[in-house]
Structures are given as structure tokens and as C-alpha cells.
């Protein structure tokens, strides 16, 4: 783990998506954070030690999903499938598919996951269980964003204002035309081994790109700096069972998801797992 020194920073942005604002000052205490997302190797050790069964490995509840048949309630999860060609980008169902048997060991339903790749197909509960066993916890959104900046000023990207400084690709994001043509990020289509791309100023790798990462913070339509506005969890369409994901992933493309930046965020239900969501842990000092 790397130590992040206490500090104050301007959280959020008004330059891209509405849910990233308003920009507001946040103070963060000292904490430790994993250098990289939790890998398949690390998660396998946790499962071997505890016998933990992830959300994607459990059948759906008949009480919660009475409209589904028993075969339709079989264990599985969401997996990305590239389309054959251009499609309207307003319907995510064009490239996401429910795959029976998809879970952290076989994210797409078949084939093993690379040991040094970030673990995916983990729900918020799965990530929380791992963190608790490790004597850690998941980060808040503010802690995560502060660490992603790596001590830098409020630049567009974690590494500065240029997407490719000196022509260098800095993170694993979609390279090509989403969602049908991906030329690969330094040769990688999908997740890449942790540390494939340069670290940020705090020595942390994959804070941007590769996989989205869970935080403990409920997702809201806008930041609520003083806690008194309508935009707290449960108001104006916000749901208390959705968390803020951070960092973007290998599926982020500028024409669809320009969210490979520290202030960027995305909502996700606690019980959902996909092929592009992982996590890392933090500890208090």
C-alpha cells in the first residue's frame, strides 16, 4: 500500500458531465491505498481461505425475480460483447449480455482470467467482503479522487491536460470506434495486467482506465457539498443502493464515455457485477 498524505483539494468538474459538479473543496485525512486494483491471484487466495461465493455465482432469488423461470435465475453476470458494426449509442443492451456461468474465474463464461489482471465480476458486497478480510475497507469517492490526482493540480487527466503526452498512451481505454472496433491499448483488448501503464504521481497504477473501481459513496445526480440540497441519496432519482464508481475502464471511449479522468463517476447497483468493474482497498492511519 502507498500512503496518501492528508490534504485539501477541489473535487469534481464542470467541464464534462453534469454529475461531476459542482466543484467544491474537500479535506482528506491520511490513508493507505493499494498500489493497484485487486488481482485475480489475490482474490483467488481470499476465496481459497474463506470459501466465499460471489454474487455472480449465486442463483437469483425467486422472491426478488418472480417473473423469471428457474433456468433464467441461474448464476451468471453481465459480459461485454462487441457489436458487428456501428449501433446507436443510447442503448447499452446492444453490447451487454447476460451470460450464465460468468463470474470472476470465467468473466465471459468460458476461459480463465489472467492471474495479474484486475479481478472483475465482483459486486459491491464481494469487494466489501474482501476488504474486510484484509483488514481494510473500500475508499470513499473523495479519497479515491484525491489519490487518483497523485498530488497534481486539478488537470483534465490524472497526468496533466494532454491525453497523450509526448504520444504516450497513459491508460487502458478503448482505442477505435466503440462498441465494435477496438484496436487495443498497447495491444490489450479488455483488461490488462496491473501496472502495464505508467503510475501516477503517487506511484499508483491503473487509477485511470483498465477497470472501474467501487467506492463506498452513494451515487447522486450531483455532488452535495453541504449535505442540505435535494441531491442526497434517495432524492431526484438518486437511489441509496447505487454506488459511485471511479476511474473509467477499458471500455471508455471519447464518443461514448469520456470518463477516464479523476472527477468522472458512474452509478452502479450494489448487486451488479460486470466484466469492467473491479476495486482496490484502503486503510486508515
PDB file of C-alpha atoms in Angstrom:
ATOM      1  CA  UNK A   1       0.000   0.000   0.000  1.00  0.00           C
ATOM      2  CA  UNK A   2       1.045   3.598  -0.586  1.00  0.00           C
ATOM      3  CA  UNK A   3       0.469   6.424   1.846  1.00  0.00           C
ATOM      4  CA  UNK A   4      -1.614   9.380   0.746  1.00  0.00           C
ATOM      5  CA  UNK A   5      -0.873  12.414   2.872  1.00  0.00           C
ATOM      6  CA  UNK A   6      -3.721  14.480   4.235  1.00  0.00           C
ATOM      7  CA  UNK A   7      -4.699  17.441   2.119  1.00  0.00           C
ATOM      8  CA  UNK A   8      -7.384  19.645   0.679  1.00  0.00           C
ATOM      9  CA  UNK A   9      -8.376  19.608  -2.990  1.00  0.00           C
ATOM     10  CA  UNK A  10     -11.057  20.788  -5.375  1.00  0.00           C
ATOM     11  CA  UNK A  11     -13.264  17.773  -6.056  1.00  0.00           C
ATOM     12  CA  UNK A  12     -15.379  17.464  -9.186  1.00  0.00           C
ATOM     13  CA  UNK A  13     -15.520  19.216 -12.540  1.00  0.00           C
ATOM     14  CA  UNK A  14     -17.888  21.391 -14.544  1.00  0.00           C
ATOM     15  CA  UNK A  15     -16.235  20.681 -17.899  1.00  0.00           C
ATOM     16  CA  UNK A  16     -17.714  17.351 -18.988  1.00  0.00           C
ATOM     17  CA  UNK A  17     -20.712  15.604 -17.375  1.00  0.00           C
ATOM     18  CA  UNK A  18     -23.313  17.201 -15.096  1.00  0.00           C
ATOM     19  CA  UNK A  19     -22.952  14.641 -12.311  1.00  0.00           C
ATOM     20  CA  UNK A  20     -19.311  15.657 -11.750  1.00  0.00           C
ATOM     21  CA  UNK A  21     -20.278  19.069 -10.352  1.00  0.00           C
ATOM     22  CA  UNK A  22     -20.309  21.285  -8.529  1.00  0.00           C
ATOM     23  CA  UNK A  23     -16.601  21.770  -7.905  1.00  0.00           C
ATOM     24  CA  UNK A  24     -16.118  22.004  -4.159  1.00  0.00           C
ATOM     25  CA  UNK A  25     -13.303  21.914  -1.636  1.00  0.00           C
ATOM     26  CA  UNK A  26     -12.790  18.663   0.262  1.00  0.00           C
ATOM     27  CA  UNK A  27     -10.364  17.823   3.063  1.00  0.00           C
ATOM     28  CA  UNK A  28      -8.996  14.262   3.186  1.00  0.00           C
ATOM     29  CA  UNK A  29      -7.154  12.672   6.117  1.00  0.00           C
ATOM     30  CA  UNK A  30      -4.063  10.451   5.789  1.00  0.00           C
ATOM     31  CA  UNK A  31      -4.777   6.948   4.473  1.00  0.00           C
ATOM     32  CA  UNK A  32      -3.117   3.979   2.807  1.00  0.00           C
ATOM     33  CA  UNK A  33      -4.254   2.698  -0.585  1.00  0.00           C
ATOM     34  CA  UNK A  34      -3.428  -0.363  -2.678  1.00  0.00           C
ATOM     35  CA  UNK A  35      -0.903   0.367  -5.389  1.00  0.00           C
ATOM     36  CA  UNK A  36      -3.042  -1.464  -7.934  1.00  0.00           C
ATOM     37  CA  UNK A  37      -6.524  -2.974  -8.229  1.00  0.00           C
ATOM     38  CA  UNK A  38      -7.013  -6.323  -6.527  1.00  0.00           C
ATOM     39  CA  UNK A  39      -5.910  -9.034  -8.945  1.00  0.00           C
ATOM     40  CA  UNK A  40      -7.346 -12.437  -9.764  1.00  0.00           C
ATOM     41  CA  UNK A  41      -4.414 -14.006  -7.949  1.00  0.00           C
ATOM     42  CA  UNK A  42      -5.198 -12.057  -4.773  1.00  0.00           C
ATOM     43  CA  UNK A  43      -8.932 -12.716  -4.994  1.00  0.00           C
ATOM     44  CA  UNK A  44      -8.317 -16.442  -5.556  1.00  0.00           C
ATOM     45  CA  UNK A  45      -6.286 -16.558  -2.334  1.00  0.00           C
ATOM     46  CA  UNK A  46      -9.169 -14.863  -0.492  1.00  0.00           C
ATOM     47  CA  UNK A  47     -11.684 -17.384  -1.857  1.00  0.00           C
ATOM     48  CA  UNK A  48      -9.405 -20.332  -1.039  1.00  0.00           C
ATOM     49  CA  UNK A  49      -9.010 -19.049   2.510  1.00  0.00           C
ATOM     50  CA  UNK A  50     -12.667 -18.265   3.191  1.00  0.00           C
ATOM     51  CA  UNK A  51     -14.777 -20.297   0.764  1.00  0.00           C
ATOM     52  CA  UNK A  52     -16.514 -17.065  -0.251  1.00  0.00           C
ATOM     53  CA  UNK A  53     -19.101 -17.342  -3.036  1.00  0.00           C
ATOM     54  CA  UNK A  54     -19.565 -14.184  -5.103  1.00  0.00           C
ATOM     55  CA  UNK A  55     -22.874 -12.646  -6.094  1.00  0.00           C
ATOM     56  CA  UNK A  56     -22.477 -13.840  -9.704  1.00  0.00           C
ATOM     57  CA  UNK A  57     -22.022 -17.440  -8.503  1.00  0.00           C
ATOM     58  CA  UNK A  58     -25.353 -17.472  -6.655  1.00  0.00           C
ATOM     59  CA  UNK A  59     -28.745 -18.042  -8.322  1.00  0.00           C
ATOM     60  CA  UNK A  60     -31.151 -15.121  -8.418  1.00  0.00           C
ATOM     61  CA  UNK A  61     -33.824 -15.144  -5.738  1.00  0.00           C
ATOM     62  CA  UNK A  62     -37.289 -16.333  -6.790  1.00  0.00           C
ATOM     63  CA  UNK A  63     -38.776 -13.807  -4.356  1.00  0.00           C
ATOM     64  CA  UNK A  64     -36.914 -10.927  -5.977  1.00  0.00           C
ATOM     65  CA  UNK A  65     -37.427 -12.120  -9.567  1.00  0.00           C
ATOM     66  CA  UNK A  66     -40.769 -13.994  -9.635  1.00  0.00           C
ATOM     67  CA  UNK A  67     -41.202 -13.238 -13.352  1.00  0.00           C
ATOM     68  CA  UNK A  68     -38.147 -15.332 -14.267  1.00  0.00           C
ATOM     69  CA  UNK A  69     -38.106 -19.079 -14.777  1.00  0.00           C
ATOM     70  CA  UNK A  70     -35.696 -21.247 -12.781  1.00  0.00           C
ATOM     71  CA  UNK A  71     -33.216 -21.529 -15.702  1.00  0.00           C
ATOM     72  CA  UNK A  72     -33.342 -17.740 -16.082  1.00  0.00           C
ATOM     73  CA  UNK A  73     -32.408 -17.363 -12.397  1.00  0.00           C
ATOM     74  CA  UNK A  74     -29.262 -19.462 -12.811  1.00  0.00           C
ATOM     75  CA  UNK A  75     -25.976 -17.891 -11.661  1.00  0.00           C
ATOM     76  CA  UNK A  76     -24.404 -15.529 -14.156  1.00  0.00           C
ATOM     77  CA  UNK A  77     -23.477 -11.944 -14.834  1.00  0.00           C
ATOM     78  CA  UNK A  78     -23.130  -9.216 -17.473  1.00  0.00           C
ATOM     79  CA  UNK A  79     -20.399  -9.541 -20.088  1.00  0.00           C
ATOM     80  CA  UNK A  80     -19.372  -7.091 -22.809  1.00  0.00           C
ATOM     81  CA  UNK A  81     -19.847  -8.265 -26.383  1.00  0.00           C
ATOM     82  CA  UNK A  82     -18.609  -6.036 -29.227  1.00  0.00           C
ATOM     83  CA  UNK A  83     -21.185  -5.385 -31.898  1.00  0.00           C
ATOM     84  CA  UNK A  84     -20.738  -6.307 -35.556  1.00  0.00           C
ATOM     85  CA  UNK A  85     -20.759  -2.673 -36.599  1.00  0.00           C
ATOM     86  CA  UNK A  86     -21.945   0.817 -35.631  1.00  0.00           C
ATOM     87  CA  UNK A  87     -25.057   0.942 -33.430  1.00  0.00           C
ATOM     88  CA  UNK A  88     -26.984   3.749 -31.688  1.00  0.00           C
ATOM     89  CA  UNK A  89     -25.074   4.540 -28.500  1.00  0.00           C
ATOM     90  CA  UNK A  90     -28.200   5.253 -26.480  1.00  0.00           C
ATOM     91  CA  UNK A  91     -28.958   1.584 -25.764  1.00  0.00           C
ATOM     92  CA  UNK A  92     -26.353  -0.238 -23.681  1.00  0.00           C
ATOM     93  CA  UNK A  93     -28.173  -3.536 -24.247  1.00  0.00           C
ATOM     94  CA  UNK A  94     -26.614  -3.567 -27.714  1.00  0.00           C
ATOM     95  CA  UNK A  95     -23.246  -4.560 -26.227  1.00  0.00           C
ATOM     96  CA  UNK A  96     -24.013  -6.004 -22.781  1.00  0.00           C
ATOM     97  CA  UNK A  97     -25.237  -9.586 -22.486  1.00  0.00           C
ATOM     98  CA  UNK A  98     -26.372 -11.669 -19.511  1.00  0.00           C
ATOM     99  CA  UNK A  99     -24.135 -14.753 -19.574  1.00  0.00           C
ATOM    100  CA  UNK A 100     -24.951 -17.797 -17.414  1.00  0.00           C
ATOM    101  CA  UNK A 101     -21.799 -19.057 -15.733  1.00  0.00           C
ATOM    102  CA  UNK A 102     -19.966 -15.733 -15.974  1.00  0.00           C
ATOM    103  CA  UNK A 103     -18.175 -14.914 -12.726  1.00  0.00           C
ATOM    104  CA  UNK A 104     -14.761 -13.819 -11.507  1.00  0.00           C
ATOM    105  CA  UNK A 105     -12.977 -17.034 -12.541  1.00  0.00           C
ATOM    106  CA  UNK A 106     -14.502 -17.002 -16.039  1.00  0.00           C
ATOM    107  CA  UNK A 107     -15.614 -13.399 -16.668  1.00  0.00           C
ATOM    108  CA  UNK A 108     -17.102 -14.162 -20.096  1.00  0.00           C
ATOM    109  CA  UNK A 109     -18.495 -17.565 -19.160  1.00  0.00           C
ATOM    110  CA  UNK A 110     -15.585 -19.517 -20.626  1.00  0.00           C
ATOM    111  CA  UNK A 111     -11.814 -19.394 -20.281  1.00  0.00           C
ATOM    112  CA  UNK A 112      -9.733 -18.452 -17.244  1.00  0.00           C
ATOM    113  CA  UNK A 113      -8.879 -14.928 -16.170  1.00  0.00           C
ATOM    114  CA  UNK A 114      -5.230 -13.807 -16.109  1.00  0.00           C
ATOM    115  CA  UNK A 115      -3.673 -14.003 -12.629  1.00  0.00           C
ATOM    116  CA  UNK A 116      -2.207 -10.490 -12.768  1.00  0.00           C
ATOM    117  CA  UNK A 117      -5.256  -8.842 -14.323  1.00  0.00           C
ATOM    118  CA  UNK A 118      -7.699  -6.966 -12.092  1.00  0.00           C
ATOM    119  CA  UNK A 119     -10.445  -9.185 -10.734  1.00  0.00           C
ATOM    120  CA  UNK A 120     -13.810  -8.344 -12.334  1.00  0.00           C
ATOM    121  CA  UNK A 121     -17.355  -9.657 -11.985  1.00  0.00           C
ATOM    122  CA  UNK A 122     -17.341  -8.541  -8.353  1.00  0.00           C
ATOM    123  CA  UNK A 123     -20.314  -6.781  -6.772  1.00  0.00           C
ATOM    124  CA  UNK A 124     -20.061  -4.139  -4.063  1.00  0.00           C
ATOM    125  CA  UNK A 125     -20.743  -6.859  -1.473  1.00  0.00           C
ATOM    126  CA  UNK A 126     -17.964  -9.045  -2.905  1.00  0.00           C
ATOM    127  CA  UNK A 127     -15.453  -6.193  -2.806  1.00  0.00           C
ATOM    128  CA  UNK A 128     -16.504  -5.240   0.721  1.00  0.00           C
ATOM    129  CA  UNK A 129     -16.098  -8.835   1.929  1.00  0.00           C
ATOM    130  CA  UNK A 130     -12.574  -8.998   0.512  1.00  0.00           C
ATOM    131  CA  UNK A 131     -11.635  -5.674   2.077  1.00  0.00           C
ATOM    132  CA  UNK A 132     -12.957  -6.670   5.488  1.00  0.00           C
ATOM    133  CA  UNK A 133     -10.999  -9.936   5.430  1.00  0.00           C
ATOM    134  CA  UNK A 134      -7.858  -7.974   4.504  1.00  0.00           C
ATOM    135  CA  UNK A 135      -8.318  -5.624   7.469  1.00  0.00           C
ATOM    136  CA  UNK A 136      -9.072  -2.819   5.053  1.00  0.00           C
ATOM    137  CA  UNK A 137     -12.097  -1.088   3.566  1.00  0.00           C
ATOM    138  CA  UNK A 138     -13.191   0.371   0.263  1.00  0.00           C
ATOM    139  CA  UNK A 139     -12.364   4.047  -0.373  1.00  0.00           C
ATOM    140  CA  UNK A 140     -14.795   6.914  -0.331  1.00  0.00           C
ATOM    141  CA  UNK A 141     -15.252   8.751  -3.599  1.00  0.00           C
ATOM    142  CA  UNK A 142     -13.298  11.736  -2.252  1.00  0.00           C
ATOM    143  CA  UNK A 143     -10.374   9.559  -1.116  1.00  0.00           C
ATOM    144  CA  UNK A 144     -10.283   7.798  -4.458  1.00  0.00           C
ATOM    145  CA  UNK A 145     -10.347  11.029  -6.480  1.00  0.00           C
ATOM    146  CA  UNK A 146      -7.681  12.647  -4.298  1.00  0.00           C
ATOM    147  CA  UNK A 147      -5.405   9.604  -4.713  1.00  0.00           C
ATOM    148  CA  UNK A 148      -6.029   9.478  -8.472  1.00  0.00           C
ATOM    149  CA  UNK A 149      -4.722  13.024  -8.855  1.00  0.00           C
ATOM    150  CA  UNK A 150      -1.459  11.882  -7.280  1.00  0.00           C
ATOM    151  CA  UNK A 151      -0.683  15.278  -5.800  1.00  0.00           C
ATOM    152  CA  UNK A 152      -1.129  17.059  -9.123  1.00  0.00           C
ATOM    153  CA  UNK A 153      -3.191  20.188  -9.700  1.00  0.00           C
ATOM    154  CA  UNK A 154      -6.747  19.964 -10.988  1.00  0.00           C
ATOM    155  CA  UNK A 155      -5.777  18.958 -14.532  1.00  0.00           C
ATOM    156  CA  UNK A 156      -8.072  17.314 -17.059  1.00  0.00           C
ATOM    157  CA  UNK A 157      -6.399  13.930 -16.734  1.00  0.00           C
ATOM    158  CA  UNK A 158      -4.557  12.370 -13.807  1.00  0.00           C
ATOM    159  CA  UNK A 159      -1.250  13.020 -15.609  1.00  0.00           C
ATOM    160  CA  UNK A 160      -1.925  16.527 -16.994  1.00  0.00           C
ATOM    161  CA  UNK A 161      -4.014  18.258 -19.633  1.00  0.00           C
ATOM    162  CA  UNK A 162      -2.788  16.305 -22.666  1.00  0.00           C
ATOM    163  CA  UNK A 163      -4.431  12.959 -23.408  1.00  0.00           C
ATOM    164  CA  UNK A 164      -1.195  11.513 -24.807  1.00  0.00           C
ATOM    165  CA  UNK A 165       1.787  13.493 -23.544  1.00  0.00           C
ATOM    166  CA  UNK A 166       4.635  13.015 -25.980  1.00  0.00           C
ATOM    167  CA  UNK A 167       2.497  10.475 -27.832  1.00  0.00           C
ATOM    168  CA  UNK A 168       2.441   8.076 -24.851  1.00  0.00           C
ATOM    169  CA  UNK A 169      -0.751   6.169 -24.086  1.00  0.00           C
ATOM    170  CA  UNK A 170      -1.242   6.627 -20.330  1.00  0.00           C
ATOM    171  CA  UNK A 171      -4.140   4.283 -19.552  1.00  0.00           C
ATOM    172  CA  UNK A 172      -6.047   1.268 -20.829  1.00  0.00           C
ATOM    173  CA  UNK A 173      -9.047   2.800 -22.587  1.00  0.00           C
ATOM    174  CA  UNK A 174     -10.915   1.927 -25.783  1.00  0.00           C
ATOM    175  CA  UNK A 175      -8.843   2.543 -28.896  1.00  0.00           C
ATOM    176  CA  UNK A 176     -11.008   2.677 -32.002  1.00  0.00           C
ATOM    177  CA  UNK A 177     -14.734   3.058 -32.679  1.00  0.00           C
ATOM    178  CA  UNK A 178     -16.996   1.981 -29.814  1.00  0.00           C
ATOM    179  CA  UNK A 179     -18.529  -0.596 -29.448  1.00  0.00           C
ATOM    180  CA  UNK A 180     -17.454  -2.577 -32.497  1.00  0.00           C
ATOM    181  CA  UNK A 181     -13.783  -1.867 -33.279  1.00  0.00           C
ATOM    182  CA  UNK A 182     -11.084  -1.885 -30.621  1.00  0.00           C
ATOM    183  CA  UNK A 183      -7.501  -1.678 -31.856  1.00  0.00           C
ATOM    184  CA  UNK A 184      -6.213  -2.415 -28.359  1.00  0.00           C
ATOM    185  CA  UNK A 185      -4.442  -0.331 -25.730  1.00  0.00           C
ATOM    186  CA  UNK A 186      -0.757  -1.231 -26.144  1.00  0.00           C
ATOM    187  CA  UNK A 187      -2.043  -4.483 -27.604  1.00  0.00           C
ATOM    188  CA  UNK A 188      -4.588  -5.206 -24.860  1.00  0.00           C
ATOM    189  CA  UNK A 189      -8.271  -5.627 -25.666  1.00  0.00           C
ATOM    190  CA  UNK A 190     -10.141  -5.939 -22.407  1.00  0.00           C
ATOM    191  CA  UNK A 191      -8.292  -5.786 -19.105  1.00  0.00           C
ATOM    192  CA  UNK A 192      -4.508  -5.553 -18.993  1.00  0.00           C
ATOM    193  CA  UNK A 193      -2.116  -6.802 -16.294  1.00  0.00           C
ATOM    194  CA  UNK A 194      -1.894  -4.279 -13.470  1.00  0.00           C
ATOM    195  CA  UNK A 195       0.980  -1.869 -13.939  1.00  0.00           C
ATOM    196  CA  UNK A 196       1.050  -2.126 -17.742  1.00  0.00           C
ATOM    197  CA  UNK A 197       0.624   1.659 -17.956  1.00  0.00           C
ATOM    198  CA  UNK A 198       2.597   4.407 -16.158  1.00  0.00           C
ATOM    199  CA  UNK A 199       1.958   5.153 -12.457  1.00  0.00           C
ATOM    200  CA  UNK A 200       0.573   8.482 -11.316  1.00  0.00           C
ATOM    201  CA  UNK A 201       2.395  10.975  -9.111  1.00  0.00           C
ATOM    202  CA  UNK A 202       1.621   8.927  -6.004  1.00  0.00           C
ATOM    203  CA  UNK A 203       3.075   5.751  -7.524  1.00  0.00           C
ATOM    204  CA  UNK A 204      -0.369   4.195  -8.046  1.00  0.00           C
ATOM    205  CA  UNK A 205      -1.148   2.268 -11.215  1.00  0.00           C
ATOM    206  CA  UNK A 206      -4.426   1.828 -13.085  1.00  0.00           C
ATOM    207  CA  UNK A 207      -6.236   4.543 -11.158  1.00  0.00           C
ATOM    208  CA  UNK A 208      -7.445   5.564 -14.607  1.00  0.00           C
ATOM    209  CA  UNK A 209      -8.666   3.013 -17.145  1.00  0.00           C
ATOM    210  CA  UNK A 210      -8.482  -0.786 -17.068  1.00  0.00           C
ATOM    211  CA  UNK A 211     -11.435  -1.270 -14.669  1.00  0.00           C
ATOM    212  CA  UNK A 212     -13.943   0.945 -12.914  1.00  0.00           C
ATOM    213  CA  UNK A 213     -13.498   0.766  -9.139  1.00  0.00           C
ATOM    214  CA  UNK A 214     -16.082   0.587  -6.356  1.00  0.00           C
ATOM    215  CA  UNK A 215     -16.297   3.281  -3.690  1.00  0.00           C
ATOM    216  CA  UNK A 216     -18.462   3.341  -0.581  1.00  0.00           C
ATOM    217  CA  UNK A 217     -20.083   6.646  -1.550  1.00  0.00           C
ATOM    218  CA  UNK A 218     -23.721   6.535  -2.689  1.00  0.00           C
ATOM    219  CA  UNK A 219     -24.124   7.851  -6.219  1.00  0.00           C
ATOM    220  CA  UNK A 220     -26.068  11.101  -6.517  1.00  0.00           C
ATOM    221  CA  UNK A 221     -27.071  13.124  -9.553  1.00  0.00           C
ATOM    222  CA  UNK A 222     -24.821  15.973  -8.371  1.00  0.00           C
ATOM    223  CA  UNK A 223     -22.289  16.382  -5.579  1.00  0.00           C
ATOM    224  CA  UNK A 224     -23.854  17.751  -2.399  1.00  0.00           C
ATOM    225  CA  UNK A 225     -21.061  19.647  -0.605  1.00  0.00           C
ATOM    226  CA  UNK A 226     -23.085  20.787   2.423  1.00  0.00           C
ATOM    227  CA  UNK A 227     -25.439  17.829   2.659  1.00  0.00           C
ATOM    228  CA  UNK A 228     -28.508  20.039   2.634  1.00  0.00           C
ATOM    229  CA  UNK A 229     -29.676  20.055  -1.002  1.00  0.00           C
ATOM    230  CA  UNK A 230     -32.182  17.839  -2.776  1.00  0.00           C
ATOM    231  CA  UNK A 231     -29.408  15.757  -4.263  1.00  0.00           C
ATOM    232  CA  UNK A 232     -28.737  13.429  -1.356  1.00  0.00           C
ATOM    233  CA  UNK A 233     -29.202   9.699  -1.913  1.00  0.00           C
ATOM    234  CA  UNK A 234     -32.864   8.921  -2.461  1.00  0.00           C
ATOM    235  CA  UNK A 235     -33.805  12.317  -3.932  1.00  0.00           C
ATOM    236  CA  UNK A 236     -34.417  13.389  -7.517  1.00  0.00           C
ATOM    237  CA  UNK A 237     -33.991   9.924  -8.944  1.00  0.00           C
ATOM    238  CA  UNK A 238     -30.946   9.014  -6.835  1.00  0.00           C
ATOM    239  CA  UNK A 239     -31.058   5.565  -5.273  1.00  0.00           C
ATOM    240  CA  UNK A 240     -29.367   4.623  -1.991  1.00  0.00           C
ATOM    241  CA  UNK A 241     -28.440   1.165  -3.362  1.00  0.00           C
ATOM    242  CA  UNK A 242     -26.172   2.632  -6.075  1.00  0.00           C
ATOM    243  CA  UNK A 243     -22.514   3.483  -5.501  1.00  0.00           C
ATOM    244  CA  UNK A 244     -20.207   5.838  -7.310  1.00  0.00           C
ATOM    245  CA  UNK A 245     -17.694   4.023  -9.493  1.00  0.00           C
ATOM    246  CA  UNK A 246     -14.462   5.832 -10.340  1.00  0.00           C
ATOM    247  CA  UNK A 247     -11.660   5.744 -12.886  1.00  0.00           C
ATOM    248  CA  UNK A 248     -13.208   4.609 -16.143  1.00  0.00           C
ATOM    249  CA  UNK A 249     -12.294   1.326 -17.817  1.00  0.00           C
ATOM    250  CA  UNK A 250     -11.001  -0.355 -20.948  1.00  0.00           C
ATOM    251  CA  UNK A 251     -14.462   0.234 -22.450  1.00  0.00           C
ATOM    252  CA  UNK A 252     -14.353   4.030 -22.122  1.00  0.00           C
ATOM    253  CA  UNK A 253     -14.261   5.815 -25.475  1.00  0.00           C
ATOM    254  CA  UNK A 254     -14.457   9.578 -26.101  1.00  0.00           C
ATOM    255  CA  UNK A 255     -17.581   9.312 -28.262  1.00  0.00           C
ATOM    256  CA  UNK A 256     -19.477   7.422 -25.549  1.00  0.00           C
ATOM    257  CA  UNK A 257     -17.769   7.510 -22.162  1.00  0.00           C
ATOM    258  CA  UNK A 258     -15.099  10.162 -21.720  1.00  0.00           C
ATOM    259  CA  UNK A 259     -14.772   9.194 -18.069  1.00  0.00           C
ATOM    260  CA  UNK A 260     -11.089   8.276 -17.809  1.00  0.00           C
ATOM    261  CA  UNK A 261     -10.452  11.291 -15.572  1.00  0.00           C
ATOM    262  CA  UNK A 262     -10.217  11.693 -11.760  1.00  0.00           C
ATOM    263  CA  UNK A 263     -13.525  13.613 -11.351  1.00  0.00           C
ATOM    264  CA  UNK A 264     -15.504  11.232 -13.572  1.00  0.00           C
ATOM    265  CA  UNK A 265     -18.023   8.915 -11.948  1.00  0.00           C
ATOM    266  CA  UNK A 266     -20.673   6.383 -12.848  1.00  0.00           C
ATOM    267  CA  UNK A 267     -23.580   4.799 -10.935  1.00  0.00           C
ATOM    268  CA  UNK A 268     -23.787   1.083 -10.282  1.00  0.00           C
ATOM    269  CA  UNK A 269     -26.195  -1.032  -8.233  1.00  0.00           C
ATOM    270  CA  UNK A 270     -24.621  -2.797  -5.271  1.00  0.00           C
ATOM    271  CA  UNK A 271     -25.635  -6.245  -6.528  1.00  0.00           C
ATOM    272  CA  UNK A 272     -24.297  -5.823 -10.081  1.00  0.00           C
ATOM    273  CA  UNK A 273     -21.074  -7.246 -11.455  1.00  0.00           C
ATOM    274  CA  UNK A 274     -19.651  -6.853 -14.956  1.00  0.00           C
ATOM    275  CA  UNK A 275     -16.509  -7.516 -16.985  1.00  0.00           C
ATOM    276  CA  UNK A 276     -15.176  -3.992 -16.399  1.00  0.00           C
ATOM    277  CA  UNK A 277     -15.666  -3.359 -12.653  1.00  0.00           C
ATOM    278  CA  UNK A 278     -13.012  -4.099 -10.020  1.00  0.00           C
ATOM    279  CA  UNK A 279     -11.780  -2.464  -6.822  1.00  0.00           C
ATOM    280  CA  UNK A 280      -8.864  -1.630  -4.560  1.00  0.00           C
ATOM    281  CA  UNK A 281      -8.672  -1.245  -0.786  1.00  0.00           C
ATOM    282  CA  UNK A 282      -7.649   1.491   1.632  1.00  0.00           C
ATOM    283  CA  UNK A 283      -6.746   1.614   5.321  1.00  0.00           C
ATOM    284  CA  UNK A 284      -6.967   4.353   7.898  1.00  0.00           C
ATOM    285  CA  UNK A 285      -3.831   5.621   9.585  1.00  0.00           C
TER     286      UNK A 285
END
